Short mmCIF file of C-alpha atoms in Angstrom, two decimals:
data_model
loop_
_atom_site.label_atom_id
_atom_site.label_comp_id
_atom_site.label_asym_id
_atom_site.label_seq_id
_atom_site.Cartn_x
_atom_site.Cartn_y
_atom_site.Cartn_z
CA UNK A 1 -13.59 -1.09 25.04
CA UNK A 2 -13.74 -4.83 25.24
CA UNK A 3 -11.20 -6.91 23.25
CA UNK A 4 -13.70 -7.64 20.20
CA UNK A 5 -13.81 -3.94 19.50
CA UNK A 6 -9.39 -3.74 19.78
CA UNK A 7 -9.76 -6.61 16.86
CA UNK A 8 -11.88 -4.75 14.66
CA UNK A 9 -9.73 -1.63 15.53
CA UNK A 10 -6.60 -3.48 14.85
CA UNK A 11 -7.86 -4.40 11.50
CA UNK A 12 -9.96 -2.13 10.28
CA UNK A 13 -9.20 1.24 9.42
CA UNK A 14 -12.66 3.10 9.44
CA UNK A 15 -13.28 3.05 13.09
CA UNK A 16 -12.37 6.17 15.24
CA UNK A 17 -9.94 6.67 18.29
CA UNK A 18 -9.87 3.53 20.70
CA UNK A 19 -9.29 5.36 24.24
CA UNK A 20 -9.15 1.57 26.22
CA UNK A 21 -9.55 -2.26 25.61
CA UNK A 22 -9.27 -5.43 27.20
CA UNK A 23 -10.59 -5.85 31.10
CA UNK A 24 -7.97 -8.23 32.65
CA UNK A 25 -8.13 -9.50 36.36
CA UNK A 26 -4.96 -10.60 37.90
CA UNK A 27 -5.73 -12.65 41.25
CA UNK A 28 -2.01 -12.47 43.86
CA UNK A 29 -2.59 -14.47 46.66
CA UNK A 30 0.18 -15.89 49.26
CA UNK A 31 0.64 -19.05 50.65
CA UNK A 32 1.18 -18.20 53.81
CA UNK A 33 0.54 -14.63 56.15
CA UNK A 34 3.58 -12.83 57.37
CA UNK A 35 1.43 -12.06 60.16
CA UNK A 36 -1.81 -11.61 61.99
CA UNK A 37 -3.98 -9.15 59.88
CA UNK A 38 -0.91 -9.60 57.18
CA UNK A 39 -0.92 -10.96 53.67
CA UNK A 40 -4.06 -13.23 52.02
CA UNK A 41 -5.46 -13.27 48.84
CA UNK A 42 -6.01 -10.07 46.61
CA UNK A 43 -7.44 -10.02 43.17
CA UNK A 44 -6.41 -6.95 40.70
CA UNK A 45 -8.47 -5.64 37.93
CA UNK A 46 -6.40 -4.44 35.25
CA UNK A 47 -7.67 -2.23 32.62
CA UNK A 48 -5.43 -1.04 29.57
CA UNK A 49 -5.40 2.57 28.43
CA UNK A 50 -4.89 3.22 24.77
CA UNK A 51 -3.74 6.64 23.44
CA UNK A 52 -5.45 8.60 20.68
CA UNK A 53 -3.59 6.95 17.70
CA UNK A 54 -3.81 3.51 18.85
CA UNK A 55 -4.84 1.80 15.58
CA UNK A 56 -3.14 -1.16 13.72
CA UNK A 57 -3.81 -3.08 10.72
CA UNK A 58 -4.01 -5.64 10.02
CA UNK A 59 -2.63 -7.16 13.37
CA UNK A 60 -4.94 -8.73 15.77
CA UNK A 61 -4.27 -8.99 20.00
CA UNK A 62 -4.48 -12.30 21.18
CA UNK A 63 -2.01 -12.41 23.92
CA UNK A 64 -0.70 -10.93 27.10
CA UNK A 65 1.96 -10.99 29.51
CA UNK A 66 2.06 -9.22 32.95
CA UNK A 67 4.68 -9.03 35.23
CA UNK A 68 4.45 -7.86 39.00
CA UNK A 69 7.03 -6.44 40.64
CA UNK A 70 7.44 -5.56 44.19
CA UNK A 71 10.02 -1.77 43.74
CA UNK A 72 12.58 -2.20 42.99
CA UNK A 73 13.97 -5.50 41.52
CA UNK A 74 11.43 -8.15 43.39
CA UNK A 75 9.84 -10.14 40.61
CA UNK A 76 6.94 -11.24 41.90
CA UNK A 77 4.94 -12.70 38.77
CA UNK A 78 5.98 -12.89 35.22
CA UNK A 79 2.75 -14.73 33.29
CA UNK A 80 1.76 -14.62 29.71
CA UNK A 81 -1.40 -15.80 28.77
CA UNK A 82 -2.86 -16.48 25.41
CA UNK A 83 -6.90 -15.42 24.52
CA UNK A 84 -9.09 -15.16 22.02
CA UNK A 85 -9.56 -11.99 20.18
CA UNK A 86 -13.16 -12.03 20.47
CA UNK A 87 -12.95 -11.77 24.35
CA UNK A 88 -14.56 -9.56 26.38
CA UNK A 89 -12.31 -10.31 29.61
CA UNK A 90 -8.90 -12.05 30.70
CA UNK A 91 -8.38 -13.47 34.22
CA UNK A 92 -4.66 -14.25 35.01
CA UNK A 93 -4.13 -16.58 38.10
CA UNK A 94 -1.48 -15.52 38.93
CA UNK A 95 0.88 -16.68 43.08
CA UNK A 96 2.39 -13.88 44.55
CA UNK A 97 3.52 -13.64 48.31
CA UNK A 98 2.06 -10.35 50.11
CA UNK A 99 4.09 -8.86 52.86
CA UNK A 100 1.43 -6.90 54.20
CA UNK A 101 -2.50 -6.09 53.60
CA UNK A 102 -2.12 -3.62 51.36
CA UNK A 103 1.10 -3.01 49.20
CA UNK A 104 1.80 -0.54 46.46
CA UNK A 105 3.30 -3.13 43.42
CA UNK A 106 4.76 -2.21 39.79
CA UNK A 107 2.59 -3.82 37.42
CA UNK A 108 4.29 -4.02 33.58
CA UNK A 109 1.40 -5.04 31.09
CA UNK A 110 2.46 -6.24 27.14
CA UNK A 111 -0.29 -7.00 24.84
CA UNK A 112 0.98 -9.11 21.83
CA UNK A 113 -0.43 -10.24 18.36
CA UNK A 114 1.35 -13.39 18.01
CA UNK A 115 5.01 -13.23 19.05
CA UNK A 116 5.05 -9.25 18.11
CA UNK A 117 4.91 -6.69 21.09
CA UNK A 118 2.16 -4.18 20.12
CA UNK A 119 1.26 -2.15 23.38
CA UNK A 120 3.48 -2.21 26.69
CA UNK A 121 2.81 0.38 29.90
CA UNK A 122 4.08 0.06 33.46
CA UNK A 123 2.13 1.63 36.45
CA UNK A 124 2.35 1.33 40.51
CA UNK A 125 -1.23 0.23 41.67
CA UNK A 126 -2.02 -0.47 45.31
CA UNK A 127 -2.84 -4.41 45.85
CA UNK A 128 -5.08 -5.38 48.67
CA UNK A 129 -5.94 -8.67 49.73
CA UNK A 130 -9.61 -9.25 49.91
CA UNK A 131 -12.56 -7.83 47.70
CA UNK A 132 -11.41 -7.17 44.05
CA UNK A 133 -10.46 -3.19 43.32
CA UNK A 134 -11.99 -1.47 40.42
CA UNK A 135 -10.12 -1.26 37.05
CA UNK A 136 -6.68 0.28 37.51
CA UNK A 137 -5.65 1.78 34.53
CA UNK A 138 -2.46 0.97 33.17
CA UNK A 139 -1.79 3.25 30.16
CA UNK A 140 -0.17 1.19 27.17
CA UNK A 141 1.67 3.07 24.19
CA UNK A 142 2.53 1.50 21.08
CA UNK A 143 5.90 -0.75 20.67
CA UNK A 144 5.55 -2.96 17.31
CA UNK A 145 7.43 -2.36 14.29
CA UNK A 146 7.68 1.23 13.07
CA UNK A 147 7.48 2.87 16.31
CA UNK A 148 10.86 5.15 14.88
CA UNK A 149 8.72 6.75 11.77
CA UNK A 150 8.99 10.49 11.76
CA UNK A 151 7.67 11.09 8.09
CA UNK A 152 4.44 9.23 5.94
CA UNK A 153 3.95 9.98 2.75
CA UNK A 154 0.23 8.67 0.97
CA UNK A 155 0.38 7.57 -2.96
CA UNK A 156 -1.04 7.90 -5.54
CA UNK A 157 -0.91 11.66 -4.95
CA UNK A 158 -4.02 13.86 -5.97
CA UNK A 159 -5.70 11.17 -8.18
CA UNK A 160 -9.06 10.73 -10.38
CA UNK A 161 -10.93 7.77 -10.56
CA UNK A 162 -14.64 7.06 -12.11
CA UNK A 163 -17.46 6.09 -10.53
CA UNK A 164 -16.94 2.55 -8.59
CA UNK A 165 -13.69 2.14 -8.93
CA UNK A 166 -11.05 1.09 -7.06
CA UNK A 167 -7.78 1.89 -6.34
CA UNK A 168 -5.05 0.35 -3.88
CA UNK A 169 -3.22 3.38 -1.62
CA UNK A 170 -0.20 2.80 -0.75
CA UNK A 171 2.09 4.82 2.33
CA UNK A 172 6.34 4.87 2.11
CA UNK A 173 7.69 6.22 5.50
CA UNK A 174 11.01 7.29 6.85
CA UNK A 175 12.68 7.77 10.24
CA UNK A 176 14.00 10.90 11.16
CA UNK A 177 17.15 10.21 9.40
CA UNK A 178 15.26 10.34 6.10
CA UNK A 179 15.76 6.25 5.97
CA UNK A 180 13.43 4.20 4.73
CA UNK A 181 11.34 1.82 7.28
CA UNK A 182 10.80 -1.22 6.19
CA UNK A 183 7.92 -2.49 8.18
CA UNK A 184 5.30 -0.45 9.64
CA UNK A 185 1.37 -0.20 9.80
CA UNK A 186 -1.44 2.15 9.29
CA UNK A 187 -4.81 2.68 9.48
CA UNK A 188 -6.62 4.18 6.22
CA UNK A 189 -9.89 6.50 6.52
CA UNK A 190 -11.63 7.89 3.44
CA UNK A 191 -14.12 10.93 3.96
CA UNK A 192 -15.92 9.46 0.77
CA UNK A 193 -16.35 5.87 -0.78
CA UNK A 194 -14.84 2.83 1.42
CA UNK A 195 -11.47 1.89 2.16
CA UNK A 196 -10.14 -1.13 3.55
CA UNK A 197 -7.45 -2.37 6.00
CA UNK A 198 -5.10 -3.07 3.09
CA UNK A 199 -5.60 0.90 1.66
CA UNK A 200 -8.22 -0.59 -1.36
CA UNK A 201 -10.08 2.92 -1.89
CA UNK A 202 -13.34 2.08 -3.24
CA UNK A 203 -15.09 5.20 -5.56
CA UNK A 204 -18.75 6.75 -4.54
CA UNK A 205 -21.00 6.83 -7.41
CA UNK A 206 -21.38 10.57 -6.85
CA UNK A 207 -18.82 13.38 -8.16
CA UNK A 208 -16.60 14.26 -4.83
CA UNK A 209 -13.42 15.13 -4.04
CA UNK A 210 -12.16 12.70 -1.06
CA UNK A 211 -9.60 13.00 1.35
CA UNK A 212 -8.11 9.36 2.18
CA UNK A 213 -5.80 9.88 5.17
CA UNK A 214 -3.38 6.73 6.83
CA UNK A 215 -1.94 7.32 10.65
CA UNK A 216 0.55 5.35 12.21
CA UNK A 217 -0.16 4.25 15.25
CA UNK A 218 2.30 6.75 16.93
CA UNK A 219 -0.13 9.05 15.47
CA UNK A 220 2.64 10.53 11.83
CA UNK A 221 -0.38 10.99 9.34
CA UNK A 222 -0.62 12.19 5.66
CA UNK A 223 -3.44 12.51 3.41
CA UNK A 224 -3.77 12.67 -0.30
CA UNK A 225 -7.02 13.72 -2.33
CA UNK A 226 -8.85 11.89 -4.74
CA UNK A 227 -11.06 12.98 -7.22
CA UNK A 228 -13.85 10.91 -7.84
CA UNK A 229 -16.02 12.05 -11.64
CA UNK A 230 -18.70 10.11 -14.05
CA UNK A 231 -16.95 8.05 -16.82
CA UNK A 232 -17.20 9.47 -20.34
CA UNK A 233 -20.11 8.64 -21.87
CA UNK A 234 -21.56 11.30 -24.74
CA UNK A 235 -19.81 12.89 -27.07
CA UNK A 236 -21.46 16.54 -27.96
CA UNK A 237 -21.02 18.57 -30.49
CA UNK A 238 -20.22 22.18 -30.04
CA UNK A 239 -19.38 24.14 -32.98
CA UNK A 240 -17.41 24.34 -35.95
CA UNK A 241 -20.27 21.57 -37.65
CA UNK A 242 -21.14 21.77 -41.70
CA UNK A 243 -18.17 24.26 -42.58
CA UNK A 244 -16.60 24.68 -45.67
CA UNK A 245 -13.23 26.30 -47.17
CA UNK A 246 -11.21 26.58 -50.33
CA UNK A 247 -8.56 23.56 -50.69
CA UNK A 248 -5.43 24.11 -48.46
CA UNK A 249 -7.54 27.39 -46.39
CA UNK A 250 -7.80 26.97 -42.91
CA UNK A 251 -11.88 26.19 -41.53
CA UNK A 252 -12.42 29.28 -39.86
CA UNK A 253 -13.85 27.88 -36.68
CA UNK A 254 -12.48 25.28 -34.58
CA UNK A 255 -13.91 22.37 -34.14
CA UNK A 256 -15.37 22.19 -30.31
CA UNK A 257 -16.64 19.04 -28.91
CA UNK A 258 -17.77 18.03 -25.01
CA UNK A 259 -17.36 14.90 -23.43
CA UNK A 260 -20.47 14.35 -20.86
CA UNK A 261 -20.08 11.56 -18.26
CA UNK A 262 -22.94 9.10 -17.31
CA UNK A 263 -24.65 11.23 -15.05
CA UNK A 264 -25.19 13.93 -18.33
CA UNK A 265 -22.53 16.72 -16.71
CA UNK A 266 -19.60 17.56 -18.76
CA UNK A 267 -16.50 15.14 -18.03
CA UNK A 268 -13.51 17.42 -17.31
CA UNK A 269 -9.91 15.70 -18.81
CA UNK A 270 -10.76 13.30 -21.15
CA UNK A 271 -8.48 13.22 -24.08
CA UNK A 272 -10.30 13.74 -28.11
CA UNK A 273 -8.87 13.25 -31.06
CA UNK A 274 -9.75 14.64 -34.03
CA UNK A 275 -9.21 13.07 -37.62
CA UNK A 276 -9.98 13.29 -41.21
CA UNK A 277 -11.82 10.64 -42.30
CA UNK A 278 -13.10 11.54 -45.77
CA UNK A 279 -12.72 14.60 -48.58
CA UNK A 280 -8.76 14.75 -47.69
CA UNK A 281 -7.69 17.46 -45.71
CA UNK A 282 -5.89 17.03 -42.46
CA UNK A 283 -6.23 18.26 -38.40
CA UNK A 284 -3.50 20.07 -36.80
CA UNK A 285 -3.14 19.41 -32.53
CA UNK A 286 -5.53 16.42 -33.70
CA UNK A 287 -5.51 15.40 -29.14
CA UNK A 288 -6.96 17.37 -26.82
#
């Protein structure tokens, strides 16, 4: 996936799973062969590999550091680079002195948004100087700030909300000692309405039930349900109309309204009250 889809995916939460991003080439050359037939120039494509839950908001990638190593401790190369987010490609010119044609080299790839680590993976890829290899895939895994949740919990829990509304969700986490994290990001889906980067659930203007779900990007999810109905807009009336009753007797019906929302269904959970306005006489329960 190029680098313009990661920044959408980093700040958006609406997109599905990301599975790689960002085609870097990292050229080695030497100065100088070891030997006949030894060393020269080789070029290495590098090509990160995101995991399932890979999604951050509102964070956006725009630099990169890679360091080549030759096993065990010979630091080759250690170059970051800076690039736009809307890139489609990175190329990394980057010295290092071959020993022989083809060697096998540690490559450690960080992918940063600003100054914070985001993504980090280390792999062994075979370097050989000459014509440039295909992608080698280095698989990245997240390492920003709330990599140690173990818990998410999604609020408000199991709310309503009318017709084109909006409401701001909101996610508390904890690490497996039951602390509170301080910092940490999610992504927000909705199966219904919108949501945004920031959790802003936006209502449908049809009656639903939604499911608005936020994931860490170490994949700890939870999900909440929102109920989205018609505002109240009729009131109806039922029964207990034109009755009459000796002073101080109870009316021997009740008195039944409905509340119908805009769309002309009945609107479930809207409070009534009930009063007497004229004649004397008084309501008992007068809120329902």
């Amino acid at each position: 996936m190029p680098v313009a889809a990661v920044r959408r995916l980093v700040r958006h939460a609406l997109l599905t799973v990301a599975v790689s991003a960002i085609a870097m080439t990292l050229v080695t050359c030497t100065d100088s062969p070891v030997g006949p037939g030894k060393g020269g120039i080789a070029y290495v494509r590098l090509q990160p590999v995101f995991d399932a839950f890979s999604r951050v908001a509102p964070l956006t990638l725009d630099r990169v550091r890679v360091v080549v190593i030759r096993p065990r401790t010979d630091t080759l190369a250690d170059v970051r680079q800076a690039f736009s987010p809307t890139a489609t490609s990175v190329r990394l010119d980057v010295p290092v002195r071959l020993e022989q044609t083809t060697e096998d080299l540690e490559v450690n790839l960080e992918l940063y948004a600003g100054s914070t680590l985001l993504f980090a993976g280390t792999d062994t890829i075979p370097v050989t100087a000459g014509t440039p290899n295909a992608a080698a895939p280095i698989p990245v895994t997240y390492k920003g700030p709330g990599q140690n949740v173990a818990s998410l919990t999604v609020l408000p829990r199991d709310t309503t909300v009318f017709f084109g509304a909006a409401i701001d969700m909101q996610a508390s986490a904890v690490d497996s000692q039951q602390a509170a994290v301080a910092q940490f990001y999610v992504s927000w889906t909705a199966t219904g309405g919108t949501i945004d980067a920031s959790g802003r659930f936006t209502a449908p203007s049809v009656r639903d039930t939604v499911f608005v779900k936020a994931v860490t990007p170490t994949g700890i999810m939870d999900s909440t349900r929102v109920f989205i109905t018609a505002p109240p807009a009729t009131l109806v009336k039922v029964s207990g109309d034109a009755q009459s009753a000796s002073i101080g007797v109870r009316l021997p019906l009740p008195l039944v309204v409905r509340v119908d929302g805009s769309d002309g269904r009945p609107a479930p959970g809207v409070l009534v009250s009930f009063a007497a306005i004229a004649g004397g006489g008084s309501v008992d329960s007068a809120t329902y």
